[in-house]
PDB file of C-alpha atoms in Angstrom:
ATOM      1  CA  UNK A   1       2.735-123.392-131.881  1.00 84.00           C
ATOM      2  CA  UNK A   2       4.354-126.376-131.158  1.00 91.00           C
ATOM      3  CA  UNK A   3       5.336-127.421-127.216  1.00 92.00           C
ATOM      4  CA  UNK A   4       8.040-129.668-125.869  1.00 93.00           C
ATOM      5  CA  UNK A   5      10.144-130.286-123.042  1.00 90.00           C
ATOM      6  CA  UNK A   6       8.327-127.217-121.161  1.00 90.00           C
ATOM      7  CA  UNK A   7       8.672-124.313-124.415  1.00 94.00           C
ATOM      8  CA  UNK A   8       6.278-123.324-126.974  1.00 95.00           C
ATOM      9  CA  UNK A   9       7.954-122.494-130.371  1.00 97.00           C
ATOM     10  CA  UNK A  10       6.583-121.033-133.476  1.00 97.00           C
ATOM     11  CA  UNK A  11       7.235-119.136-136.491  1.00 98.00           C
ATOM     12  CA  UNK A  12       6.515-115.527-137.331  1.00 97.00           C
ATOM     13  CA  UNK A  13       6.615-113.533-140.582  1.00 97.00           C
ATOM     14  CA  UNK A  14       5.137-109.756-140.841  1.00 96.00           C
ATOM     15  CA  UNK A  15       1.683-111.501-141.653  1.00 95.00           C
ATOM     16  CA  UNK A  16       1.569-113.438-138.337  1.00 95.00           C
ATOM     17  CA  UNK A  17       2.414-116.957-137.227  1.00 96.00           C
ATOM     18  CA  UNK A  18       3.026-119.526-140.169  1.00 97.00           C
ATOM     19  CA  UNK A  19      -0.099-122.427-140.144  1.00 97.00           C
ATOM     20  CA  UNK A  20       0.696-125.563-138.662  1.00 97.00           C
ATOM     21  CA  UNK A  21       0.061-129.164-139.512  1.00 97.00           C
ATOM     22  CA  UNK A  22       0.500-132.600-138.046  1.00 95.00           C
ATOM     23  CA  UNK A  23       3.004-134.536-139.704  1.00 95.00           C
ATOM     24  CA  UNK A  24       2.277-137.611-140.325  1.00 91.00           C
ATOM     25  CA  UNK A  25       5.127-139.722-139.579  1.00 88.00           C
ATOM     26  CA  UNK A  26       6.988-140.017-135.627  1.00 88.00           C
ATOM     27  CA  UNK A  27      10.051-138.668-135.271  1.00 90.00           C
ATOM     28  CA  UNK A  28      13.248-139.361-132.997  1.00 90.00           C
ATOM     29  CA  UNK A  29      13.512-139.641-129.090  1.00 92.00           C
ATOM     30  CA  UNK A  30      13.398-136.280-127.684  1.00 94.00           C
ATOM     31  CA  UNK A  31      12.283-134.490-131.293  1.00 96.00           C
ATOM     32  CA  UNK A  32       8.785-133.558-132.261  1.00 96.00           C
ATOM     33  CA  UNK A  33       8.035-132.479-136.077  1.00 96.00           C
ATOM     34  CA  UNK A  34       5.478-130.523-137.736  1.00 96.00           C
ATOM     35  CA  UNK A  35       4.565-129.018-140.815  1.00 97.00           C
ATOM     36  CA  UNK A  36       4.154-125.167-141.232  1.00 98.00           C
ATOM     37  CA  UNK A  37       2.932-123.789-144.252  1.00 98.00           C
ATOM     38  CA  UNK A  38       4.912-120.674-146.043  1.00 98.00           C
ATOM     39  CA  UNK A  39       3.294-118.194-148.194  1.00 96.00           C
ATOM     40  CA  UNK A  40       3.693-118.509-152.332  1.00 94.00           C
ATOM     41  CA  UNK A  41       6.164-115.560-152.420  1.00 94.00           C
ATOM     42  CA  UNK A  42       9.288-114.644-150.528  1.00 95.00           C
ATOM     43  CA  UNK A  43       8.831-113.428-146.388  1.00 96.00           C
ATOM     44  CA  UNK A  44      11.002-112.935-143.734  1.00 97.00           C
ATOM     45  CA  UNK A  45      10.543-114.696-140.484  1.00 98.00           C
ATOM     46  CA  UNK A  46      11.476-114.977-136.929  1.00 98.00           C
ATOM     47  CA  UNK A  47      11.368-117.311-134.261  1.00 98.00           C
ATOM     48  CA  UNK A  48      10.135-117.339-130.981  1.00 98.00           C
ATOM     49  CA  UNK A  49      10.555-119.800-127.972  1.00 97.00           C
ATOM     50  CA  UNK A  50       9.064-119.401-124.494  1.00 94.00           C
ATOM     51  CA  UNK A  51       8.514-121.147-121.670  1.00 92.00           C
ATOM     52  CA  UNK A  52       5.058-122.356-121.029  1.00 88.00           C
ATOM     53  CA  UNK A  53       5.086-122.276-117.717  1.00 79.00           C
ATOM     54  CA  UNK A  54       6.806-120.638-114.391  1.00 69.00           C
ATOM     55  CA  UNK A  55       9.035-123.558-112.652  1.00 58.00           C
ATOM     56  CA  UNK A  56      11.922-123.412-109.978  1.00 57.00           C
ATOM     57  CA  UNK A  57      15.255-121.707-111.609  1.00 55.00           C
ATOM     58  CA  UNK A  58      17.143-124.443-111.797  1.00 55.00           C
ATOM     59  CA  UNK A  59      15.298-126.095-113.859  1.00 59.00           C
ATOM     60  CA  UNK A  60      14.808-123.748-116.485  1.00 67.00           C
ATOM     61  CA  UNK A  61      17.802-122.719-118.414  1.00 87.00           C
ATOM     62  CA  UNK A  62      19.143-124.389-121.757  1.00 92.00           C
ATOM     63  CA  UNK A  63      21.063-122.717-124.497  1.00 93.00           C
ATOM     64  CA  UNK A  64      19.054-123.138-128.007  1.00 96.00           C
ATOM     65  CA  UNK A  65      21.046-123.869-131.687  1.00 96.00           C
ATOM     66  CA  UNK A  66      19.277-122.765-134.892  1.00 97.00           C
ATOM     67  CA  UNK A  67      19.944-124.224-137.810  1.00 96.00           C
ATOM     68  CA  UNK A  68      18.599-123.677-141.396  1.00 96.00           C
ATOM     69  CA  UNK A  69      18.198-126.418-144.034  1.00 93.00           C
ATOM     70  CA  UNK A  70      21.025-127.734-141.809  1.00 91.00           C
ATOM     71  CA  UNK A  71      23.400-125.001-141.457  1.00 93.00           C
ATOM     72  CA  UNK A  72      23.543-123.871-137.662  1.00 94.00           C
ATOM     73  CA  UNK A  73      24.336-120.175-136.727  1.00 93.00           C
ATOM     74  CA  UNK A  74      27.537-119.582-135.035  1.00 90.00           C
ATOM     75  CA  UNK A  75      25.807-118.854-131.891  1.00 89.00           C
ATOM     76  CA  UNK A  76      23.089-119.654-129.439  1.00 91.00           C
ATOM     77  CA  UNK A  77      20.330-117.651-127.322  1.00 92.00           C
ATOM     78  CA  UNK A  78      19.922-118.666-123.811  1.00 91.00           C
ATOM     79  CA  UNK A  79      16.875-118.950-121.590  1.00 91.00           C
ATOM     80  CA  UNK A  80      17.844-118.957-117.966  1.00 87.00           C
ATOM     81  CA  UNK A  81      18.090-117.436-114.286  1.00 83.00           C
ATOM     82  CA  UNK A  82      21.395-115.514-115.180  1.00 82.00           C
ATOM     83  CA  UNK A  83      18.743-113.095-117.810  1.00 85.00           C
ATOM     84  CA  UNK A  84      15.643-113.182-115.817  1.00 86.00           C
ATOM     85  CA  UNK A  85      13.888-111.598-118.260  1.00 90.00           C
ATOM     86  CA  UNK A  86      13.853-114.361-120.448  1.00 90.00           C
ATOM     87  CA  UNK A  87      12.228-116.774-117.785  1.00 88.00           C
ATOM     88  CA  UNK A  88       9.003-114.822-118.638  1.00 89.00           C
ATOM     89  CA  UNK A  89       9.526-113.163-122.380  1.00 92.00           C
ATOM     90  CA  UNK A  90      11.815-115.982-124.038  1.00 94.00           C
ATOM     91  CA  UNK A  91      13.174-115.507-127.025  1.00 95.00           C
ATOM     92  CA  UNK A  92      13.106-115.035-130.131  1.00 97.00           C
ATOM     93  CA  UNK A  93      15.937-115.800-133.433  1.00 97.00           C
ATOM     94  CA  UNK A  94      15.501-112.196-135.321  1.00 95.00           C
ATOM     95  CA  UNK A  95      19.087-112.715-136.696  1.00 93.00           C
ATOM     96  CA  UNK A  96      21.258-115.190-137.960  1.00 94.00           C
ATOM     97  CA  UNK A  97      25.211-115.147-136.839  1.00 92.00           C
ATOM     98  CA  UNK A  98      28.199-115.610-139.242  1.00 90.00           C
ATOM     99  CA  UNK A  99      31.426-115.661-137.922  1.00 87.00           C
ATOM    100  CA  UNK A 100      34.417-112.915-139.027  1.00 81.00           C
ATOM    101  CA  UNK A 101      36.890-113.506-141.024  1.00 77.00           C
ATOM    102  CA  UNK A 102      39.102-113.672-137.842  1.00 73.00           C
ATOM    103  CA  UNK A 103      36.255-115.836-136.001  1.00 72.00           C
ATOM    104  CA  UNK A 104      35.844-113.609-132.969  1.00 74.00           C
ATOM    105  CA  UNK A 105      33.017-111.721-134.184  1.00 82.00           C
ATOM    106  CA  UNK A 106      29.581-112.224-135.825  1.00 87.00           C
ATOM    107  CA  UNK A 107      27.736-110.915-138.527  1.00 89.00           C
ATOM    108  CA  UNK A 108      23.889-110.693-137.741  1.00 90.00           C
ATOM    109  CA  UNK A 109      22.211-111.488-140.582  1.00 92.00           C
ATOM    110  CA  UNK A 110      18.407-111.122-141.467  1.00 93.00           C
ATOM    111  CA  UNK A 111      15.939-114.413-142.344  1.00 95.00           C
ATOM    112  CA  UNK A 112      13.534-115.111-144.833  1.00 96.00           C
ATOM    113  CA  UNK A 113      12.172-118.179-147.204  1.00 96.00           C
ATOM    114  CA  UNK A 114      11.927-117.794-151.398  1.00 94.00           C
ATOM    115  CA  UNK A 115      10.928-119.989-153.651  1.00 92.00           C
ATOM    116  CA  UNK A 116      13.373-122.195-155.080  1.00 87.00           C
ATOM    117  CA  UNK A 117      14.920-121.159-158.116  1.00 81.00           C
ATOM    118  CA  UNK A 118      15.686-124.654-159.852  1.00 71.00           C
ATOM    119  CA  UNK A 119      18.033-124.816-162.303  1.00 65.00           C
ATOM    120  CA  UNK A 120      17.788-127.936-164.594  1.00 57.00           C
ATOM    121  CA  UNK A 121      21.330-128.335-165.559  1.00 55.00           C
ATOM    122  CA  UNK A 122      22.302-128.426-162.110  1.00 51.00           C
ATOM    123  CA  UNK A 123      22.330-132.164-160.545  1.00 50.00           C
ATOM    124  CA  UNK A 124      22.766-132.988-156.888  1.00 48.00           C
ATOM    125  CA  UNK A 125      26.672-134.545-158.060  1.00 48.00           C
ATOM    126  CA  UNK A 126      27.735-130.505-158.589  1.00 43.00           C
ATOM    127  CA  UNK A 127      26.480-129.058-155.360  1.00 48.00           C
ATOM    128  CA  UNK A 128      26.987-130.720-151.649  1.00 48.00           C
ATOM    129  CA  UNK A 129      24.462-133.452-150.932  1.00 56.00           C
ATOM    130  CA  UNK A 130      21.937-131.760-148.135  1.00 66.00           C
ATOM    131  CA  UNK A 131      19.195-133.947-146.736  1.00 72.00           C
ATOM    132  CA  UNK A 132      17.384-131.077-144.361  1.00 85.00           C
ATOM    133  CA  UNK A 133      16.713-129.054-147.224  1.00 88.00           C
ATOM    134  CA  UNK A 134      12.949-127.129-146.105  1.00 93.00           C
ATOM    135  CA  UNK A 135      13.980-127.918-142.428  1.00 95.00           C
ATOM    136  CA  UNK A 136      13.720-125.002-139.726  1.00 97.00           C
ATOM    137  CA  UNK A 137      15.421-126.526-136.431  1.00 97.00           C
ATOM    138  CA  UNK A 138      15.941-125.327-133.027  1.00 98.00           C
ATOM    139  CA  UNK A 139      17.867-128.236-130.780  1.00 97.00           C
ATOM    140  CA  UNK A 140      18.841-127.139-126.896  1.00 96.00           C
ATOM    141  CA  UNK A 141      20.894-128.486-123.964  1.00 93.00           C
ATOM    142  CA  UNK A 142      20.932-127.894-120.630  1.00 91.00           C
ATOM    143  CA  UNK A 143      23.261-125.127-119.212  1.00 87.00           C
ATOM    144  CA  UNK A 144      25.807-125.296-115.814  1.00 83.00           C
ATOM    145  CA  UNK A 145      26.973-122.128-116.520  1.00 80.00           C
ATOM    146  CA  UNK A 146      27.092-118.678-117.824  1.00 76.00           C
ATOM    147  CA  UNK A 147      30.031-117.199-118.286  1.00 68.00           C
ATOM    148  CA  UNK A 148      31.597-114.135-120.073  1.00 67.00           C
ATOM    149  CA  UNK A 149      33.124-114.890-122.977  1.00 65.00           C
ATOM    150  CA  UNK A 150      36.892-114.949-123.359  1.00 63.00           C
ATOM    151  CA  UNK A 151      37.232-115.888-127.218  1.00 59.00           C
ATOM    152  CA  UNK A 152      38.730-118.861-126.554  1.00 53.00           C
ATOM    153  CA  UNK A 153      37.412-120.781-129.398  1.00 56.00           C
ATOM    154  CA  UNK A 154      36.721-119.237-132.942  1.00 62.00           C
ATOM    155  CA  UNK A 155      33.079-118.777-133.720  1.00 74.00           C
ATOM    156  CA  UNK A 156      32.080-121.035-136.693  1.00 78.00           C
ATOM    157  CA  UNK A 157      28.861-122.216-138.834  1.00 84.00           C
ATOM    158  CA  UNK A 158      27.997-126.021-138.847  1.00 86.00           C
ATOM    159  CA  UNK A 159      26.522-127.626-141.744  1.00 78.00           C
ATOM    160  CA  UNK A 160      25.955-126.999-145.476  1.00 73.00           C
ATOM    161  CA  UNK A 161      24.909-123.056-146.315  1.00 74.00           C
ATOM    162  CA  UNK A 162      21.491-123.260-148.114  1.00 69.00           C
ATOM    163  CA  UNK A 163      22.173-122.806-151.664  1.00 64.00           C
ATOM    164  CA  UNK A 164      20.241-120.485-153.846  1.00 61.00           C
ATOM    165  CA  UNK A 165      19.851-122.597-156.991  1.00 60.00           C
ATOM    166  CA  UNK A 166      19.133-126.061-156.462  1.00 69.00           C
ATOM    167  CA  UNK A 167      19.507-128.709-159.341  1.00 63.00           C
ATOM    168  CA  UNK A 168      16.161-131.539-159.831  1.00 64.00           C
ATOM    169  CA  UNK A 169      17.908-134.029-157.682  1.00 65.00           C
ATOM    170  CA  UNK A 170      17.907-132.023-154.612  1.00 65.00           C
ATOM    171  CA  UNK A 171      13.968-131.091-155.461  1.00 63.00           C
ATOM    172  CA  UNK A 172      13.271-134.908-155.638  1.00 62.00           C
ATOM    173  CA  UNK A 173      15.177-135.434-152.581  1.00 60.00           C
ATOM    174  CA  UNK A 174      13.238-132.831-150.460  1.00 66.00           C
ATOM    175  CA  UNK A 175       9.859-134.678-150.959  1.00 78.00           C
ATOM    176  CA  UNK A 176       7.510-131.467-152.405  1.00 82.00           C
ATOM    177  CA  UNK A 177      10.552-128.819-151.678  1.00 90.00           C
ATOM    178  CA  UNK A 178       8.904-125.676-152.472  1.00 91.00           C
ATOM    179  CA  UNK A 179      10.965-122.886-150.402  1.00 92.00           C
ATOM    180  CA  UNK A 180      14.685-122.894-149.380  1.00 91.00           C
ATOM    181  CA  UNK A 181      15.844-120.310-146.593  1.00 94.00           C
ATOM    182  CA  UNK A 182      18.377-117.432-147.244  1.00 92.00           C
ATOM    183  CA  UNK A 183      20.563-115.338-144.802  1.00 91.00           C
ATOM    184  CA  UNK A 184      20.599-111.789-145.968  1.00 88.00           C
ATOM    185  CA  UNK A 185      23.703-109.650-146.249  1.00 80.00           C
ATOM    186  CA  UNK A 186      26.068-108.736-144.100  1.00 74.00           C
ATOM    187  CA  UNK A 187      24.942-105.785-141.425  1.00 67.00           C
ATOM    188  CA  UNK A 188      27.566-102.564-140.993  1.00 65.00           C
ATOM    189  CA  UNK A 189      29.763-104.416-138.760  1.00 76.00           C
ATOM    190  CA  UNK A 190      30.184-107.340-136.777  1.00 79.00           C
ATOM    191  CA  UNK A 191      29.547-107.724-133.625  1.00 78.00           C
ATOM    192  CA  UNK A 192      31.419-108.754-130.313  1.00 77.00           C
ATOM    193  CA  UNK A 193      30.072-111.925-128.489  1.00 77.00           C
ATOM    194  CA  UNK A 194      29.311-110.898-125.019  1.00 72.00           C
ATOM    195  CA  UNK A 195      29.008-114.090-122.423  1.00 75.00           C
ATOM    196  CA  UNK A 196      29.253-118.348-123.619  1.00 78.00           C
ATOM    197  CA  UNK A 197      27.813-121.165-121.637  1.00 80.00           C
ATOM    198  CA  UNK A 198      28.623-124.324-120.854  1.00 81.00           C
ATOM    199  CA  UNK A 199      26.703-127.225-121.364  1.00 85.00           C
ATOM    200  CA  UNK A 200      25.724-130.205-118.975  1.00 85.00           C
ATOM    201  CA  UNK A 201      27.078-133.501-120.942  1.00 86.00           C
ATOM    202  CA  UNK A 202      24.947-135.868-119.715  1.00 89.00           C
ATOM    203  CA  UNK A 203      21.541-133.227-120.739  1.00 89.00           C
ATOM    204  CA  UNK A 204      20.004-134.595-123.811  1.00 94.00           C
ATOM    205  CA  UNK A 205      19.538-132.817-127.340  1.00 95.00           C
ATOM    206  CA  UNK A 206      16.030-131.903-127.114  1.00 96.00           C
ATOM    207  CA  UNK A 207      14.974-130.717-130.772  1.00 97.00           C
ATOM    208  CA  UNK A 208      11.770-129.104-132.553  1.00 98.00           C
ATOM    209  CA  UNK A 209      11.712-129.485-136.784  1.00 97.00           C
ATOM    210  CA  UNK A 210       9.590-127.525-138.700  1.00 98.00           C
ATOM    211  CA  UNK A 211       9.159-129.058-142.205  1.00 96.00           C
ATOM    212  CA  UNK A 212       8.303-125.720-144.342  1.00 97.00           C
ATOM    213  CA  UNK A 213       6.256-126.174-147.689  1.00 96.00           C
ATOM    214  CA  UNK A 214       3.786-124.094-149.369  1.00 96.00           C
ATOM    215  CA  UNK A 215       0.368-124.823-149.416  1.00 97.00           C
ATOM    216  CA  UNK A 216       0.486-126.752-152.685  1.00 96.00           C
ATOM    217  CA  UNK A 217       3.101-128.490-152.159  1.00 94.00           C
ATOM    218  CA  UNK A 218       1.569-129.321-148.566  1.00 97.00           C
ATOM    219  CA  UNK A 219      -1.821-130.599-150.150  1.00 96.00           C
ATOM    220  CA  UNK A 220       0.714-132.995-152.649  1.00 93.00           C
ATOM    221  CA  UNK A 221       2.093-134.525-149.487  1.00 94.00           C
ATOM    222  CA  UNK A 222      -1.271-135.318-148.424  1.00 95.00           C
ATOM    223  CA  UNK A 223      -1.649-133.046-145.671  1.00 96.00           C
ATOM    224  CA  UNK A 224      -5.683-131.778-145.368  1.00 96.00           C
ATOM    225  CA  UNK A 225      -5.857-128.608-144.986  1.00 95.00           C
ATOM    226  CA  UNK A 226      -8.943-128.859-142.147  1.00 94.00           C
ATOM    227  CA  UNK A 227      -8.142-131.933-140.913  1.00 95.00           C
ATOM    228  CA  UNK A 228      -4.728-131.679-139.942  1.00 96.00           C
ATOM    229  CA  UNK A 229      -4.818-128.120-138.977  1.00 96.00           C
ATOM    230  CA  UNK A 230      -2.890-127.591-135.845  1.00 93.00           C
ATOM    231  CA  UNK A 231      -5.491-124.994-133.724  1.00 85.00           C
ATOM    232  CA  UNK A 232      -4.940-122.917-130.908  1.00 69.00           C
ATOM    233  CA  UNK A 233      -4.336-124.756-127.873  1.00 48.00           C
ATOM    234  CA  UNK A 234      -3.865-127.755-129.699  1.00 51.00           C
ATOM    235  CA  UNK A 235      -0.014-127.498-129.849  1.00 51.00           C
ATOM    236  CA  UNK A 236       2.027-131.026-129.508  1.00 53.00           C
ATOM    237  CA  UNK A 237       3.430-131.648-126.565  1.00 53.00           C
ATOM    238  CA  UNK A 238       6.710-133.618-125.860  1.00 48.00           C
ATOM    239  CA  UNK A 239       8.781-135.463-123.384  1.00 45.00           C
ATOM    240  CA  UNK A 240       7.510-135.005-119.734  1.00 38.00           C
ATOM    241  CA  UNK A 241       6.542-111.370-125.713  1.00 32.00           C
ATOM    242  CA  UNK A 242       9.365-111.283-127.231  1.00 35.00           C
ATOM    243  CA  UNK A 243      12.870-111.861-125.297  1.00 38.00           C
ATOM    244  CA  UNK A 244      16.593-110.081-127.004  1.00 39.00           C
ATOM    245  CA  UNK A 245      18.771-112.782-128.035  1.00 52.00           C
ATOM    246  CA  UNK A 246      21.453-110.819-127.213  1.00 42.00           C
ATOM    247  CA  UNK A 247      20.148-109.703-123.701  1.00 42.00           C
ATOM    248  CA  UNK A 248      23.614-107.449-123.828  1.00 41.00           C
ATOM    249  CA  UNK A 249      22.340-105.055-121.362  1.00 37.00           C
ATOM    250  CA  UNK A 250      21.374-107.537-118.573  1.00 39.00           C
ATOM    251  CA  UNK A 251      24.810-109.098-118.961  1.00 40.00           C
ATOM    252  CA  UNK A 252      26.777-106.020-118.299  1.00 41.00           C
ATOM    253  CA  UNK A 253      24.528-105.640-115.610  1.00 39.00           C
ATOM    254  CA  UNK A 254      25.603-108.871-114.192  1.00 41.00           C
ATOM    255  CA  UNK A 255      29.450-108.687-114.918  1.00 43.00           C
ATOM    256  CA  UNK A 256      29.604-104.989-113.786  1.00 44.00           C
ATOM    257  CA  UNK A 257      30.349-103.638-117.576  1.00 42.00           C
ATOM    258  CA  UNK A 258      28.159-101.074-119.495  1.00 39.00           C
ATOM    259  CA  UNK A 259      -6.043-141.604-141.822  1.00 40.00           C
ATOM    260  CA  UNK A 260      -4.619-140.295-145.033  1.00 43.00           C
ATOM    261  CA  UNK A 261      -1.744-141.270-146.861  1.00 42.00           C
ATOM    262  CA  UNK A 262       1.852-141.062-145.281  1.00 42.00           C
ATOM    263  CA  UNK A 263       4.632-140.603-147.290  1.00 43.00           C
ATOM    264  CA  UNK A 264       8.274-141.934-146.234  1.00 42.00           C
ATOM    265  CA  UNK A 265       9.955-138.780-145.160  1.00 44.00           C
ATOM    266  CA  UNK A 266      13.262-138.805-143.294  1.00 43.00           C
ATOM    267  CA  UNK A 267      16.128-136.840-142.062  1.00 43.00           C
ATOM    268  CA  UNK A 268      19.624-136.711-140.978  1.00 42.00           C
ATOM    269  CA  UNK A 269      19.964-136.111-137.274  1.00 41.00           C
ATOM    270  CA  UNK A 270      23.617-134.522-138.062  1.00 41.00           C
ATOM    271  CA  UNK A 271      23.677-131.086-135.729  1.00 41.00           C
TER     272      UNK A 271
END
């Protein structure tokens, strides 16, 4: 796992957490990076974030953004003193949201990483230019407020959607791209968004990246295998079992409702 700002976050498929690596280069004020390592094959994944440790109530509630090869679901999971719960379980991204047609609701969509399919007659000129290809990122905020939510705004993705065929230029862009991430089909029906937050402006963006590649594509990099193995209780710490994103029952409760060789790597800081 990786720790910063007071969480620990890692990655989990059905096999148990992904590997992780040092990576070799530093990254951005309040960011830490690693490498995690993703099976040959196509697996699905989730994500889990939790506190590390118990602190006063105040000080531990932020609203976290996931984003995959730089497209951002449509909403957020929350760790705070309004779901208490979470203060001790976390949380974890099982799902992926996509907005309605009419942008009041959300499709909750399953996640996984393939293989890339590359298709040679593809260039990066025919499909939109994405520099966070293989990037898994969870960024978070401090939150004033929970609140129910009203609708007010329409629910909407950020970012380019990961593409499923990728032409050479996008491959040579990614530096040893191996995997891409895909969003799986659309559930029954969407779902109602139950409470929003609001954010404290002057909080900063605190952000985790996890820079996916198999293990081949890993060793190409220059990562050792040994040597840069990230071990238990060895996780990276930053600047100073498993929770419901939804927590939909806790909120009706509360509103009264039912040395080695570095390569040049880098990456857009775009949200």
């Amino acid at each position: 796992m990786v720790v910063h700002n007071g969480y620990s976050f890692s990655i989990l498929t059905p096999d148990g957490p992904l590997p992780e690596y040092t990576f070799p280069t530093s990254s951005p004020r309040h960011t830490k990076t690693i490498y995690v390592e993703v099976p040959t094959g196509s697996t699905s994944f989730t994500l889990h974030v939790k506190p590390t440790h118990l602190v006063k109530l105040k000080d531990r509630s932020h609203r976290f953004n996931l984003s995959l090869d730089g497209f951002s679901s449509a909403t957020a999971c929350s760790i705070t003193s309004a779901f208490p719960i979470t203060l001790i379980n976390g949380i974890t991204f099982t799902k992926f949201s996509i907005p309605s047609p009419d942008g009041d609701k959300i499709d909750k969509r399953s996640l996984s990483f393939q293989p890339v399919q590359l298709e040679l007659d593809v260039s990066s000129g025919q499909t939109a230019k994405n520099d966070q290809l293989g990037v898994v990122k969870v960024s978070w905020q401090k939150i004033w407020t929970v609140v129910e939510w009203e609708g007010r705004a329409s629910l909407r993705n950020k970012g380019v959607s990961p593409a499923e065929v990728l032409g050479k230029d996008d491959v040579r862009e990614a530096n040893g791209l191996s995997h891409v991430t895909r969003i799986g089909s659309a559930a029954d029906k969407p779902s109602k968004v139950n409470y929003g937050v609001s954010i404290n402006p002057f909080s900063p963006v605190y952000r985790v990246r996890f820079v996916y590649r198999s293990r081949a594509a890993l060793q190409t990099l220059g990562v050792d295998l040994e040597r840069d193995l990230i071990r238990g209780g060895e996780a990276v710490d930053g600047d100073s079992e498993s929770g419901w994103c939804g927590l939909r029952r806790l909120f009706r409760t509360m509103f009264g409702k039912s040395a080695k060789k570095e390569k040049k790597i880098s990456f857009s800081e775009k949200k």
